Short mmCIF file of C-alpha atoms in Angstrom, two decimals:
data_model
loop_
_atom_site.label_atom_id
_atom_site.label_comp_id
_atom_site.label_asym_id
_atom_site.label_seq_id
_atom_site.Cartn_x
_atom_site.Cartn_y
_atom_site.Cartn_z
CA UNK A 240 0.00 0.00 0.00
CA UNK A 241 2.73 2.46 0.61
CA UNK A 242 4.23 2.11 -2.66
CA UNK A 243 0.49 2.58 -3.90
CA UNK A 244 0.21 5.99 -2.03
CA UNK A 245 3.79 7.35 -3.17
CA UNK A 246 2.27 7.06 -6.77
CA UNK A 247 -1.05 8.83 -6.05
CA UNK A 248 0.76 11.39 -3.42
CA UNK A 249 1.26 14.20 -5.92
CA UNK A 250 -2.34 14.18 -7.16
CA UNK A 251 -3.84 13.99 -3.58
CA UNK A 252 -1.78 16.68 -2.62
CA UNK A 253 -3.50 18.64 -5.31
CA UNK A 254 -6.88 17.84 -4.41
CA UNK A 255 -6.00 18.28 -0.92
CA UNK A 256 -4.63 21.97 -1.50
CA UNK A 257 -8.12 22.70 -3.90
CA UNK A 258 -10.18 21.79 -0.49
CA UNK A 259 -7.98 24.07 1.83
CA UNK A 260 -6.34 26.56 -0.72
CA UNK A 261 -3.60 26.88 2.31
CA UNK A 262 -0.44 24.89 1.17
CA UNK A 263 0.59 24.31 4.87
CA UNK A 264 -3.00 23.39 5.48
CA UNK A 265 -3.06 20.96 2.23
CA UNK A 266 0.33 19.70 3.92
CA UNK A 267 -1.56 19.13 7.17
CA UNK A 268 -4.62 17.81 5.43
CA UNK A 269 -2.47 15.35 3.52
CA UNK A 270 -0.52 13.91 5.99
CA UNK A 271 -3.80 13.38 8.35
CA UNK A 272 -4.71 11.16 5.49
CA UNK A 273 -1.78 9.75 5.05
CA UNK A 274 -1.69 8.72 8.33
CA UNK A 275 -5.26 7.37 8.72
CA UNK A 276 -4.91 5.20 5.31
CA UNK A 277 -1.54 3.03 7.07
CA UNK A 278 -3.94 2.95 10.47
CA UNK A 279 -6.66 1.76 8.95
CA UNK A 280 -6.05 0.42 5.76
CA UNK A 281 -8.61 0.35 3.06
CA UNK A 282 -11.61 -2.25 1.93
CA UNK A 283 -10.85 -5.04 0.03
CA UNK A 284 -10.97 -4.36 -3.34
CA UNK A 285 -11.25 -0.88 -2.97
CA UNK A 286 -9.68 1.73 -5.12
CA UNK A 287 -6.88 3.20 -3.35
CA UNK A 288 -7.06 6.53 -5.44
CA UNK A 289 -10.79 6.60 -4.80
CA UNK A 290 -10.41 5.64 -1.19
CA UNK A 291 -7.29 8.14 -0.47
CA UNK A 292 -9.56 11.05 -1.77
CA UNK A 293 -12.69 10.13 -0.06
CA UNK A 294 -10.97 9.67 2.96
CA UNK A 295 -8.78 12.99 2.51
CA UNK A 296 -12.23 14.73 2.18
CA UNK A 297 -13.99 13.29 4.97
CA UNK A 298 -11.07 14.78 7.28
CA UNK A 299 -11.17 18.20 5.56
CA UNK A 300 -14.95 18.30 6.35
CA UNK A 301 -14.75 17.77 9.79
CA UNK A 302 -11.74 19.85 10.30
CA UNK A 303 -14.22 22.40 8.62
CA UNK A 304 -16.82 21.44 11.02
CA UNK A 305 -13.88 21.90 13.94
CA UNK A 306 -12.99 24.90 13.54
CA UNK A 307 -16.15 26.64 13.28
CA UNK A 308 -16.44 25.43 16.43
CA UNK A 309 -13.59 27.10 17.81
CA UNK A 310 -12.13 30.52 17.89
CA UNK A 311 -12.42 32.64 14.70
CA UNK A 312 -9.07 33.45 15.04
CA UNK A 313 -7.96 30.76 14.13
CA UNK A 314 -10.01 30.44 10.61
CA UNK A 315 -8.25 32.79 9.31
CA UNK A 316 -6.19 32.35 6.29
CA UNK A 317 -2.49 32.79 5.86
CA UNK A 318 -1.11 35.59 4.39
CA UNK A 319 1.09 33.08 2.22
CA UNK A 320 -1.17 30.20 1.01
CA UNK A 321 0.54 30.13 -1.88
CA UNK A 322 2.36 28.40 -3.22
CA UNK A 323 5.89 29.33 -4.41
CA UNK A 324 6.30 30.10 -8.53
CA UNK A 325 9.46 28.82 -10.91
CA UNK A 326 12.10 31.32 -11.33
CA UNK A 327 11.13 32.26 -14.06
CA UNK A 328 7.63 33.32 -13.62
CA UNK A 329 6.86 37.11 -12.51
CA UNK A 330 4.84 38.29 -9.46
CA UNK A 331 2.23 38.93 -12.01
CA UNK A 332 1.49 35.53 -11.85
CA UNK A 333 1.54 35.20 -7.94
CA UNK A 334 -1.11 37.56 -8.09
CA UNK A 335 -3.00 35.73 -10.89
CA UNK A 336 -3.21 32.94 -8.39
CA UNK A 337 -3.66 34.95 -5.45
CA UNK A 338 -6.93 36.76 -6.66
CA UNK A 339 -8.10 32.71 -7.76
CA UNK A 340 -7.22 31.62 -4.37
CA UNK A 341 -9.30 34.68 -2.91
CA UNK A 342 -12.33 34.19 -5.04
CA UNK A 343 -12.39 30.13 -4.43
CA UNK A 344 -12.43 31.11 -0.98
CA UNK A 345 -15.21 33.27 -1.51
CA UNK A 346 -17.44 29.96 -2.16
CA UNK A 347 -19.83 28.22 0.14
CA UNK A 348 -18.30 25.31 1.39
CA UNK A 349 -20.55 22.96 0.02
CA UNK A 350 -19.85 24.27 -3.81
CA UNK A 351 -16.30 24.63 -3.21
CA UNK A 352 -16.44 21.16 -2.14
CA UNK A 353 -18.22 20.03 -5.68
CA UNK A 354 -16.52 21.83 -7.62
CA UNK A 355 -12.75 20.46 -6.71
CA UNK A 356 -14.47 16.68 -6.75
CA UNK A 357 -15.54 17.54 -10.43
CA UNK A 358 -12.88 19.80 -11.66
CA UNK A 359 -10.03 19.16 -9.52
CA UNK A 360 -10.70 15.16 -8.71
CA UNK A 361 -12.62 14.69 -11.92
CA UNK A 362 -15.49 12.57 -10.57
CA UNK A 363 -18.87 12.15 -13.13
CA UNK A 364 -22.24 13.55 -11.14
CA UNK A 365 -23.16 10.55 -10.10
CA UNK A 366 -20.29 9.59 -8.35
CA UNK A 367 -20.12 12.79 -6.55
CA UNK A 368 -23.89 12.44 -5.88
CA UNK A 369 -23.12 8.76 -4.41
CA UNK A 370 -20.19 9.72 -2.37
CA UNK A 371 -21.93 12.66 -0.51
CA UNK A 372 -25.00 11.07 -0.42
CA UNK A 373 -26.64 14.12 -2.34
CA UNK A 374 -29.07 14.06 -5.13
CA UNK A 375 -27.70 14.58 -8.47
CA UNK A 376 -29.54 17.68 -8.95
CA UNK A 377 -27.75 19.29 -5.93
CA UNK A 378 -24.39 18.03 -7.45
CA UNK A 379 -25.71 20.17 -10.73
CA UNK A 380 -27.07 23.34 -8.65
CA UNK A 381 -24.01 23.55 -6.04
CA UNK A 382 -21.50 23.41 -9.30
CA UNK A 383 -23.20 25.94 -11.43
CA UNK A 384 -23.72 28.03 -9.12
CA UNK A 385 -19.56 27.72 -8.31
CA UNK A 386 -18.59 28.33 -11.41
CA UNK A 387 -21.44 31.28 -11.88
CA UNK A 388 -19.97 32.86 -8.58
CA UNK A 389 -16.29 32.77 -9.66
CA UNK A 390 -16.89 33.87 -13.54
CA UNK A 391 -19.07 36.70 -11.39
CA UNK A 392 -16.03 37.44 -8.83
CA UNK A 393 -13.27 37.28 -11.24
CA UNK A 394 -14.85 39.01 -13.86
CA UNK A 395 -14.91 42.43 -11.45
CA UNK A 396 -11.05 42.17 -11.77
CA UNK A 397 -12.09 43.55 -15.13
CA UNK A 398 -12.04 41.28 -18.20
CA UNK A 399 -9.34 39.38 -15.11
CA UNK A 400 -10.67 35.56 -15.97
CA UNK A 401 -9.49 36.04 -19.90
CA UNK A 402 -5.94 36.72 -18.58
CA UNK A 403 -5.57 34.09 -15.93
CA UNK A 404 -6.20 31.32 -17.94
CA UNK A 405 -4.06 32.48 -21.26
CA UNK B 41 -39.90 25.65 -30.65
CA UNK B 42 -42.06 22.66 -28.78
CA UNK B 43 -39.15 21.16 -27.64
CA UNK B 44 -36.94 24.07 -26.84
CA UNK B 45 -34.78 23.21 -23.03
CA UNK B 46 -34.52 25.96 -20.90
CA UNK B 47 -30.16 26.92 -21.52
CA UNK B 48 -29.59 27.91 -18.03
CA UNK B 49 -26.01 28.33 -16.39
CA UNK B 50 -27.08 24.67 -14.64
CA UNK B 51 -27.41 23.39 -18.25
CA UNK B 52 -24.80 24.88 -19.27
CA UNK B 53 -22.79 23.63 -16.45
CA UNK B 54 -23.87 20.05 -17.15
CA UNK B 55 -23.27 20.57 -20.98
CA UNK B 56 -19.50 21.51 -20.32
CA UNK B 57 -19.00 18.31 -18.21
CA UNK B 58 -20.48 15.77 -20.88
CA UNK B 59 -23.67 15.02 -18.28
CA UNK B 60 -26.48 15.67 -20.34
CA UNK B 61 -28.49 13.42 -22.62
CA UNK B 62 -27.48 13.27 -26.18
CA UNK B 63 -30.40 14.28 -27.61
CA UNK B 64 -30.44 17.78 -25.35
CA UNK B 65 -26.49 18.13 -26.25
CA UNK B 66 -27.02 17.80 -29.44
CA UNK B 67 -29.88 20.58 -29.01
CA UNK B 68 -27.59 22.53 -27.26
CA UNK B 69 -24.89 22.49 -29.76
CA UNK B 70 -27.06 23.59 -32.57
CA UNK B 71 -28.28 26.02 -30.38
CA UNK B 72 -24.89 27.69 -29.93
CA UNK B 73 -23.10 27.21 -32.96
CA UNK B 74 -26.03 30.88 -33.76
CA UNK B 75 -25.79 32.03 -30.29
CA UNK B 76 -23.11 34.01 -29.46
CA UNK B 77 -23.96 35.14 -26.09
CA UNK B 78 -24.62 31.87 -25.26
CA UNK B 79 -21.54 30.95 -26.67
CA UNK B 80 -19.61 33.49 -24.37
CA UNK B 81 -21.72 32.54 -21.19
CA UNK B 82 -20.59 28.95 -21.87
CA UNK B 83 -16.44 29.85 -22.39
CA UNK B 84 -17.29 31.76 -18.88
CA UNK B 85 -18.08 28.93 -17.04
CA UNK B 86 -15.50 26.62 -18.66
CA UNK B 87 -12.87 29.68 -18.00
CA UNK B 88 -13.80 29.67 -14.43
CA UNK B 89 -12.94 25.52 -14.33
CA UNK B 90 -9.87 26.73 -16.18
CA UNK B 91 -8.84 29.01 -13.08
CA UNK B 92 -9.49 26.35 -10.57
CA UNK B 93 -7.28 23.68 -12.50
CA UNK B 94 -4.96 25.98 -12.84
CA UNK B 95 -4.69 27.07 -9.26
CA UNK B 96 -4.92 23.07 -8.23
CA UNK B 97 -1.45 22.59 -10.17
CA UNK B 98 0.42 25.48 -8.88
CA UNK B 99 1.03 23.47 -5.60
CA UNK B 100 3.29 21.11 -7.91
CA UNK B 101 6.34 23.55 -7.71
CA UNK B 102 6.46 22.83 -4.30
CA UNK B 103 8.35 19.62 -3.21
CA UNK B 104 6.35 16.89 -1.22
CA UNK B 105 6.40 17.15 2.64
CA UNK B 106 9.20 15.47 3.70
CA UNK B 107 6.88 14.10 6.50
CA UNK B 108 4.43 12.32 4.64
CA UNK B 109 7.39 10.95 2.37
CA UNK B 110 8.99 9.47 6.02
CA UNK B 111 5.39 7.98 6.35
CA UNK B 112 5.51 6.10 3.34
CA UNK B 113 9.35 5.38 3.73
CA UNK B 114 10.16 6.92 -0.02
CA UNK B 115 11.46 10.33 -1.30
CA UNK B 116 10.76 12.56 -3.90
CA UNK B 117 12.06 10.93 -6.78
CA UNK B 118 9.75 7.85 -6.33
CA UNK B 119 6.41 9.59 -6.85
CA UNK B 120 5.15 9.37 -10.14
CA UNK B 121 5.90 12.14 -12.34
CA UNK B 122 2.58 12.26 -13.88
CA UNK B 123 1.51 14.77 -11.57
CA UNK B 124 3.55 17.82 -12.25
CA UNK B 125 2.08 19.91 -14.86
CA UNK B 126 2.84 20.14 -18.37
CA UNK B 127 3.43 22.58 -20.63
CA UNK B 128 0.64 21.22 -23.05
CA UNK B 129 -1.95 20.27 -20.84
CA UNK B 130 -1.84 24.37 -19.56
CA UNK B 131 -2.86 25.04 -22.93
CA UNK B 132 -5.21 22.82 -23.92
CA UNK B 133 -8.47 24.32 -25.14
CA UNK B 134 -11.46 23.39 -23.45
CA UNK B 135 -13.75 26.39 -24.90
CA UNK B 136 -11.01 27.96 -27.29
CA UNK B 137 -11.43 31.60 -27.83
CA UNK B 138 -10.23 33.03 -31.26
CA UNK B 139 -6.85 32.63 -30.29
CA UNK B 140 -4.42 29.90 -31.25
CA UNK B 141 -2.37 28.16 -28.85
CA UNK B 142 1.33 28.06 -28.30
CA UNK B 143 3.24 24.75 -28.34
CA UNK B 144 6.69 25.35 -26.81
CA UNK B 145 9.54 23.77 -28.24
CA UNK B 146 11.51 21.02 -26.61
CA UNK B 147 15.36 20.75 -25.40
CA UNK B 148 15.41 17.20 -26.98
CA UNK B 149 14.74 16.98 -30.70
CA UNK B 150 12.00 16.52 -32.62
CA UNK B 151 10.31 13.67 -33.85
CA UNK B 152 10.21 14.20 -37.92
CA UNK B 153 6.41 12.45 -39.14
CA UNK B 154 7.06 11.79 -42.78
CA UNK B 155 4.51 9.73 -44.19
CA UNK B 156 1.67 8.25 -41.87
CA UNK B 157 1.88 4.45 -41.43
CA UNK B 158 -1.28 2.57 -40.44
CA UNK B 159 -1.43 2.28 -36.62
CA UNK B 160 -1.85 -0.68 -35.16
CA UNK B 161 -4.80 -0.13 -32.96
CA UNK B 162 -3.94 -2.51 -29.17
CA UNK B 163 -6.92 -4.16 -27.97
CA UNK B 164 -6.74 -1.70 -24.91
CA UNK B 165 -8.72 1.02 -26.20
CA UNK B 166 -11.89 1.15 -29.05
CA UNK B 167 -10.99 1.02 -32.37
CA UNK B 168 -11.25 3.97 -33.77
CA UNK B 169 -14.10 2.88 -36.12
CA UNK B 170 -15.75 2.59 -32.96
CA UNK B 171 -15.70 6.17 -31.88
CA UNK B 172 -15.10 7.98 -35.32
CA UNK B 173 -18.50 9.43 -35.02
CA UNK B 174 -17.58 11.35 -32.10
CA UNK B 175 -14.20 12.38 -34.04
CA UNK B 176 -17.24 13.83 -36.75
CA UNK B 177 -19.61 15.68 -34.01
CA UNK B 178 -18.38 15.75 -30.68
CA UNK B 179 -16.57 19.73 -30.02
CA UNK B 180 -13.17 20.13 -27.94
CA UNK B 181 -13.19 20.11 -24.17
CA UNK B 182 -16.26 17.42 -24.32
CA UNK B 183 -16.38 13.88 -23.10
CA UNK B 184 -18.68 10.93 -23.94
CA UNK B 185 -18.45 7.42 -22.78
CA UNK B 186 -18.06 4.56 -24.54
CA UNK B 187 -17.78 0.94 -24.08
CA UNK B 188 -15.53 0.65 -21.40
CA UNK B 189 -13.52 4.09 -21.99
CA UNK B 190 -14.43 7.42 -22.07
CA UNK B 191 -12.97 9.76 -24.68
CA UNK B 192 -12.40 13.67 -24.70
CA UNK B 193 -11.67 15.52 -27.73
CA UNK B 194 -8.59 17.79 -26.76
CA UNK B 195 -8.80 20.22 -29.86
CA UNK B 196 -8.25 20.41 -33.65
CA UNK B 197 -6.02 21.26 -36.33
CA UNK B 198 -4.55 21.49 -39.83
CA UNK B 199 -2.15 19.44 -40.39
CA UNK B 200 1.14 20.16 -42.54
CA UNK B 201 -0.45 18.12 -45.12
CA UNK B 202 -3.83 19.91 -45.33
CA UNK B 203 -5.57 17.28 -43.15
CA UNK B 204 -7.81 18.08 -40.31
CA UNK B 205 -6.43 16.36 -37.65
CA UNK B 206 -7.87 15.88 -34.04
CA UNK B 207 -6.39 15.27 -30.68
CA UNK B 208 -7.54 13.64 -28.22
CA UNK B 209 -7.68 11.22 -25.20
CA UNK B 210 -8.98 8.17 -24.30
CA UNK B 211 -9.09 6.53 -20.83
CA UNK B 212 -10.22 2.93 -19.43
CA UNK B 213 -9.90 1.83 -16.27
CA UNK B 214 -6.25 0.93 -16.19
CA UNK B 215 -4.63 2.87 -19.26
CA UNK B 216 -4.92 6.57 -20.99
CA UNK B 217 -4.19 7.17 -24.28
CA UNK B 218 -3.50 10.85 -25.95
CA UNK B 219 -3.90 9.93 -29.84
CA UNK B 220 -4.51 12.16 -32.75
CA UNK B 221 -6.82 10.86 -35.94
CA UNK B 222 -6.64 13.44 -39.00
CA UNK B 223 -9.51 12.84 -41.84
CA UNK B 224 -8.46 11.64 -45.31
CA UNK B 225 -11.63 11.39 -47.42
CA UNK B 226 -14.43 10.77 -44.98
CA UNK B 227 -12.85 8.53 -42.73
CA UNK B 228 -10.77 9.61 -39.70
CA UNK B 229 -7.12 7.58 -39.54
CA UNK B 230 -5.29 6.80 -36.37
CA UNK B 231 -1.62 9.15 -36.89
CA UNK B 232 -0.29 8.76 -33.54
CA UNK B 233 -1.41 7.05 -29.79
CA UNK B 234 0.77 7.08 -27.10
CA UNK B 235 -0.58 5.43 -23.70
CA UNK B 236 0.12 4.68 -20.54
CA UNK B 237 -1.10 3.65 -17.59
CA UNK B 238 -4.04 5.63 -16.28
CA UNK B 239 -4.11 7.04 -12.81
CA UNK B 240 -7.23 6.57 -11.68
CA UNK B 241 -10.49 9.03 -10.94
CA UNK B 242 -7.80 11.68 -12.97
CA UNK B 243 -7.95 12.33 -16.30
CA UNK B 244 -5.79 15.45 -16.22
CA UNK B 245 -2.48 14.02 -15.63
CA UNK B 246 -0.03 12.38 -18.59
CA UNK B 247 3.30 11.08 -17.82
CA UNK B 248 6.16 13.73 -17.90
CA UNK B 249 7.69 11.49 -21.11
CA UNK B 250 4.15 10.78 -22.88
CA UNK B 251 3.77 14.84 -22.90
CA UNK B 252 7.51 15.12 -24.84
CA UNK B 253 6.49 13.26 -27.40
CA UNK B 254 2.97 14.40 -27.56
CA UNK B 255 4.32 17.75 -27.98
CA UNK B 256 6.92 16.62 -30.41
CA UNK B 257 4.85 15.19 -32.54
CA UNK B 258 2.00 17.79 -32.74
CA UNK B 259 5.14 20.20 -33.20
CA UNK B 260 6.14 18.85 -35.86
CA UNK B 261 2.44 17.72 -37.32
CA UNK B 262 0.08 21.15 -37.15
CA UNK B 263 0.04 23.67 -39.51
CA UNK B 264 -0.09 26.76 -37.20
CA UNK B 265 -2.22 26.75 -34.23
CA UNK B 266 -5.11 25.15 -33.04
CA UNK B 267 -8.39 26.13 -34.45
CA UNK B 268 -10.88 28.06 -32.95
CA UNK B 269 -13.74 27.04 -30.72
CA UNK B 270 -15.85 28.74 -34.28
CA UNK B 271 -14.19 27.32 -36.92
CA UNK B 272 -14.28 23.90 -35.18
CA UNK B 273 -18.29 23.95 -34.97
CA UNK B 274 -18.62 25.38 -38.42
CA UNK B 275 -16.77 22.43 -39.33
CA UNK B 276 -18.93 19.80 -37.28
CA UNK B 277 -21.97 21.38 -39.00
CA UNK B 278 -20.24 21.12 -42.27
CA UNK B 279 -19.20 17.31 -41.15
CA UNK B 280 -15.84 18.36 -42.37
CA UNK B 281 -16.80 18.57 -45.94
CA UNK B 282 -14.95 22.56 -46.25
CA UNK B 283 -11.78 22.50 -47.24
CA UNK B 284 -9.10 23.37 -45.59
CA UNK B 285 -7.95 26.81 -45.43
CA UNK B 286 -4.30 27.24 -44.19
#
């Protein structure tokens, strides 16, 4: 299983940094799963891809759920989520990523949460649907209106959304 | 219209992932290959996916947490280097404005495509006489399933020998595929297929050496850019029938 995990590590770290958009949380986030997968293993037959991001997601909710409980302080995002850029890229670009980090955050959790297992995970509706026991029209609502809010919120950057993605 | 469907931002939404009905994406298409606001509204949306993909890879740069690498007892050199981004997949057009994209040019040569040879399809994926129809109708950035794989058409192009050629990826359970078909008379012939094994629930990634010669190869194979999200549909209306115009 661990030799399983090192091959699949990059691409949960992704999904795990589109669920927190904090790269020391993503770090945090990942290891937690990390950690829980050797524990506990996985189902027979299972997928370990599928399991690894199901399981990475159920943490990230109820470390969601945790920290509403507790202080507000303590919600609040670092200054440098970010990842670092090459060398050769400009600040220009930092920024770029900065103002999609900002407007991601900007989503209801339960949208932001669609959207990265569709976009970012690449899950069909139905699979979504199944593995948050949601019906498939609330996979189609919560990810439309995503996308709606962020082509709303980047688009006040001024024609922003053409730039960032060319 | 009787049957007219209601082209909300949720239909559009569904539309851009491949999770309608035929019959209402194929209502949908016709719909906005005369629409042009609906056209826009729809590059929005698939811009705003764009931005979130994007974002998701930036965290690549960063090297694994040595940490989680202790955990699993390996280092950084053992993970797969499917995941880190590639120069290609950046630009690949899901909605293509009227821009053409950029291929970059590679340290390590170029792979020279004289004639094309027949392709010797594996029994891995569909043969391609099995999906051509979706090679005729189906527009960049969409994906359809098929018997036991799912295909996405990447974009399109002209190639160097006045061909239009079409790349694009197909996945099954255990191995991906990026291949390109270009249309000589009215059928669509296999040019190139390079696979490899597919990492599951992720359609996004291709290994760091499958890219190079993907690259290489559509280097050395297109005819200026990639066409336009436009010209494409005009073409799928016209079934491919105009000419080429270089």
């Amino acid at each position: 299983m661990r030799k399983e995990l090192l091959q699949i590590l990059p691409n949960l770290r992704r999904y795990a940094w589109s669920l927190t958009n904090s790269v020391h949380d993503a770090d945090d986030l990942l290891q937690n799963t990390v950690e829980r997968l050797l524990a506990r293993g996985m189902p027979e037959g299972a997928n370990i891809s599928k399991w690894a991001f199901t399981v990475c997601r159920n943490i990230w909710i109820d470390e969601c759920r945790a920290r509403k409980v507790r202080s507000s302080e303590e919600w609040q995002a670092d200054k440098h989520d970010l990842p670092a850029v090459e060398g050769d890229r400009n600040m220009q670009h930092k920024l770029d990523l900065q103002k999609i980090n900002e407007a991601i955050k900007q989503l209801p959790q339960e949208q932001h949460l669609v959207l990265s297992m569709v976009a970012v995970q690449g899950l069909a509706y139905r699979e979504v649907a199944e593995e948050l026991d949601i019906p498939l029209g609330t996979v189609m609502s919560r990810l439309a209106r995503a996308r709606s809010s962020l082509v709303k919120i980047l688009e006040l950057e001024g024609g922003y959304i053409d730039s960032v993605t060319h | 219209m009787s049957d007219d469907i209601m082209i909300d931002d949720e239909t559009l939404s569904a539309f851009l992932d491949g999770e309608l009905p035929e019959p209402e994406m194929q209502k949908i298409r016709t719909t906005l290959a005369s629409n042009t606001e609906l056209s826009e509204r729809l590059r929005m949306l698939g811009m705003a996916d764009q931005a979130v993909k994007l974002l998701s890879r930036a965290v690549d740069h960063e090297p694994l947490p040595e940490s989680v690498l202790q955990l699993l007892g390996g280092d950084d050199r053992e993970t797969a280097p499917a995941a880190h981004p590639t120069t290609f997949a950046r630009f690949r057009p899901m909605l293509a404005p009227a821009l053409g994209f950029c291929l970059l040019l590679l340290a390590v040569g170029l792979v020279f495509v004289s004639n094309r040879e027949p392709m010797n399809e594996t029994g891995a994926f569909p043969a391609i006489a099995e999906y051509s129809a979706y090679l005729d109708t189906l527009p960049s950035g969409e994906t359809v399933s098929l018997a036991g794989a799912r295909l996405q058409n990447r974009f399109s192009f002209i190639s160097t020998g006045g061909e239009y050629c079409r790349q694009y990826q197909l996945i099954t359970d255990t191995m991906a595929s990026e291949n390109i078909a270009c249309r000589s008379g009215n059928e669509w012939e296999l040019a190139a297929a390079l696979s490899s094994p597919a990492i599951p629930d992720d359609s996004e990634f291709r290994p760091a050496g499958i890219q190079d010669d993907l690259n290489r190869l559509l280097q050395d194979m297109m005819q200026g850019s990639a066409l336009d999200l436009e010209t494409e549909q005009a073409l799928i209306g016209s079934r491919w029938q105009q000419a080429p115009t270089p």
